[in-house]
Amino acid sequence: TMLTPESALRKDNRHSHDACMQHRHYAVVAAIIALAWEDFPDKRDEIATAFADKLALTQPNFNRARFLRACEVAS
């Protein structure tokens, strides 16, 4: 299942908390990275992995595999 901004927002609204980063923010980042192949095809996997590493530190429930799929990168 792709992490769309709409589904992320619904999830954020159901599980509101004080986290700085919310699912909708992850969805936006993933969408930007997924489009990076157009300009930086050789760097997309590296960029997505670096983001996943750092974003995992912002939220204990961060789903790295789902994020990388949304970035269109094999996890």
PDB file of C-alpha atoms in Angstrom:
ATOM      1  CA  THR A   1       0.000   0.000   0.000  1.00  0.00           C
ATOM      2  CA  MET A   2       1.372   3.362  -0.997  1.00  0.00           C
ATOM      3  CA  LEU A   3       1.633   6.111   1.570  1.00  0.00           C
ATOM      4  CA  THR A   4      -0.475   8.836  -0.012  1.00  0.00           C
ATOM      5  CA  PRO A   5      -0.869  12.294   1.520  1.00  0.00           C
ATOM      6  CA  GLU A   6      -4.588  11.636   1.951  1.00  0.00           C
ATOM      7  CA  SER A   7      -4.155   8.346   3.811  1.00  0.00           C
ATOM      8  CA  ALA A   8      -1.379   9.832   5.920  1.00  0.00           C
ATOM      9  CA  LEU A   9      -3.564  12.777   6.920  1.00  0.00           C
ATOM     10  CA  ARG A  10      -6.418  10.444   7.894  1.00  0.00           C
ATOM     11  CA  LYS A  11      -4.022   8.428  10.031  1.00  0.00           C
ATOM     12  CA  ASP A  12      -2.626  11.593  11.642  1.00  0.00           C
ATOM     13  CA  ASN A  13      -6.136  12.756  12.490  1.00  0.00           C
ATOM     14  CA  ARG A  14      -6.965   9.382  14.098  1.00  0.00           C
ATOM     15  CA  HIS A  15      -3.742   9.205  16.099  1.00  0.00           C
ATOM     16  CA  SER A  16      -2.926  12.789  16.959  1.00  0.00           C
ATOM     17  CA  HIS A  17       0.166  13.202  19.103  1.00  0.00           C
ATOM     18  CA  ASP A  18       2.872  15.741  19.796  1.00  0.00           C
ATOM     19  CA  ALA A  19       5.382  14.412  17.259  1.00  0.00           C
ATOM     20  CA  CYS A  20       6.986  17.014  15.046  1.00  0.00           C
ATOM     21  CA  MET A  21       6.897  14.767  11.996  1.00  0.00           C
ATOM     22  CA  GLN A  22       3.581  13.238  11.020  1.00  0.00           C
ATOM     23  CA  HIS A  23       2.642  10.669   8.414  1.00  0.00           C
ATOM     24  CA  ARG A  24       1.603  13.364   5.961  1.00  0.00           C
ATOM     25  CA  HIS A  25       5.094  14.853   6.189  1.00  0.00           C
ATOM     26  CA  TYR A  26       6.671  11.474   5.436  1.00  0.00           C
ATOM     27  CA  ALA A  27       4.343  11.108   2.448  1.00  0.00           C
ATOM     28  CA  VAL A  28       5.495  14.431   1.014  1.00  0.00           C
ATOM     29  CA  VAL A  29       9.175  13.546   1.490  1.00  0.00           C
ATOM     30  CA  ALA A  30       8.635  10.129  -0.119  1.00  0.00           C
ATOM     31  CA  ALA A  31       6.834  11.690  -3.100  1.00  0.00           C
ATOM     32  CA  ILE A  32       9.711  14.117  -3.640  1.00  0.00           C
ATOM     33  CA  ILE A  33      12.268  11.310  -3.498  1.00  0.00           C
ATOM     34  CA  ALA A  34      10.196   9.133  -5.833  1.00  0.00           C
ATOM     35  CA  LEU A  35      10.387  11.910  -8.421  1.00  0.00           C
ATOM     36  CA  ALA A  36      14.143  12.328  -7.918  1.00  0.00           C
ATOM     37  CA  TRP A  37      14.820   9.569 -10.459  1.00  0.00           C
ATOM     38  CA  GLU A  38      14.059  12.096 -13.183  1.00  0.00           C
ATOM     39  CA  ASP A  39      16.919  14.387 -12.200  1.00  0.00           C
ATOM     40  CA  PHE A  40      19.187  12.129 -10.133  1.00  0.00           C
ATOM     41  CA  PRO A  41      18.585   8.506 -11.192  1.00  0.00           C
ATOM     42  CA  ASP A  42      21.886   7.283  -9.777  1.00  0.00           C
ATOM     43  CA  LYS A  43      21.323   8.943  -6.377  1.00  0.00           C
ATOM     44  CA  ARG A  44      17.659   8.157  -5.604  1.00  0.00           C
ATOM     45  CA  ASP A  45      18.305   4.956  -3.621  1.00  0.00           C
ATOM     46  CA  GLU A  46      21.091   6.613  -1.654  1.00  0.00           C
ATOM     47  CA  ILE A  47      18.942   9.675  -0.891  1.00  0.00           C
ATOM     48  CA  ALA A  48      15.920   7.567   0.099  1.00  0.00           C
ATOM     49  CA  THR A  49      18.004   5.374   2.390  1.00  0.00           C
ATOM     50  CA  ALA A  50      19.611   8.396   4.060  1.00  0.00           C
ATOM     51  CA  PHE A  51      16.192   9.965   4.643  1.00  0.00           C
ATOM     52  CA  ALA A  52      14.813   6.676   5.988  1.00  0.00           C
ATOM     53  CA  ASP A  53      17.711   6.410   8.442  1.00  0.00           C
ATOM     54  CA  LYS A  54      17.124   9.910   9.803  1.00  0.00           C
ATOM     55  CA  LEU A  55      13.314   9.823   9.728  1.00  0.00           C
ATOM     56  CA  ALA A  56      13.305   6.576  11.707  1.00  0.00           C
ATOM     57  CA  LEU A  57      14.813   8.583  14.577  1.00  0.00           C
ATOM     58  CA  THR A  58      11.865  11.015  14.591  1.00  0.00           C
ATOM     59  CA  GLN A  59       9.085   8.492  15.193  1.00  0.00           C
ATOM     60  CA  PRO A  60       9.230   5.138  16.975  1.00  0.00           C
ATOM     61  CA  ASN A  61       6.494   3.739  14.701  1.00  0.00           C
ATOM     62  CA  PHE A  62       8.193   4.853  11.478  1.00  0.00           C
ATOM     63  CA  ASN A  63       7.852   2.090   8.893  1.00  0.00           C
ATOM     64  CA  ARG A  64      11.103   2.134   6.959  1.00  0.00           C
ATOM     65  CA  ALA A  65      10.033  -0.476   4.390  1.00  0.00           C
ATOM     66  CA  ARG A  66       6.774   1.346   3.646  1.00  0.00           C
ATOM     67  CA  PHE A  67       8.623   4.644   3.296  1.00  0.00           C
ATOM     68  CA  LEU A  68      11.152   3.148   0.870  1.00  0.00           C
ATOM     69  CA  ARG A  69       8.328   1.586  -1.189  1.00  0.00           C
ATOM     70  CA  ALA A  70       6.681   5.024  -1.340  1.00  0.00           C
ATOM     71  CA  CYS A  71      10.019   6.384  -2.588  1.00  0.00           C
ATOM     72  CA  GLU A  72       9.897   3.653  -5.247  1.00  0.00           C
ATOM     73  CA  VAL A  73      13.059   2.089  -3.830  1.00  0.00           C
ATOM     74  CA  ALA A  74      13.396  -1.623  -3.037  1.00  0.00           C
ATOM     75  CA  SER A  75      13.765  -2.059   0.715  1.00  0.00           C
TER      76      SER A  75
END
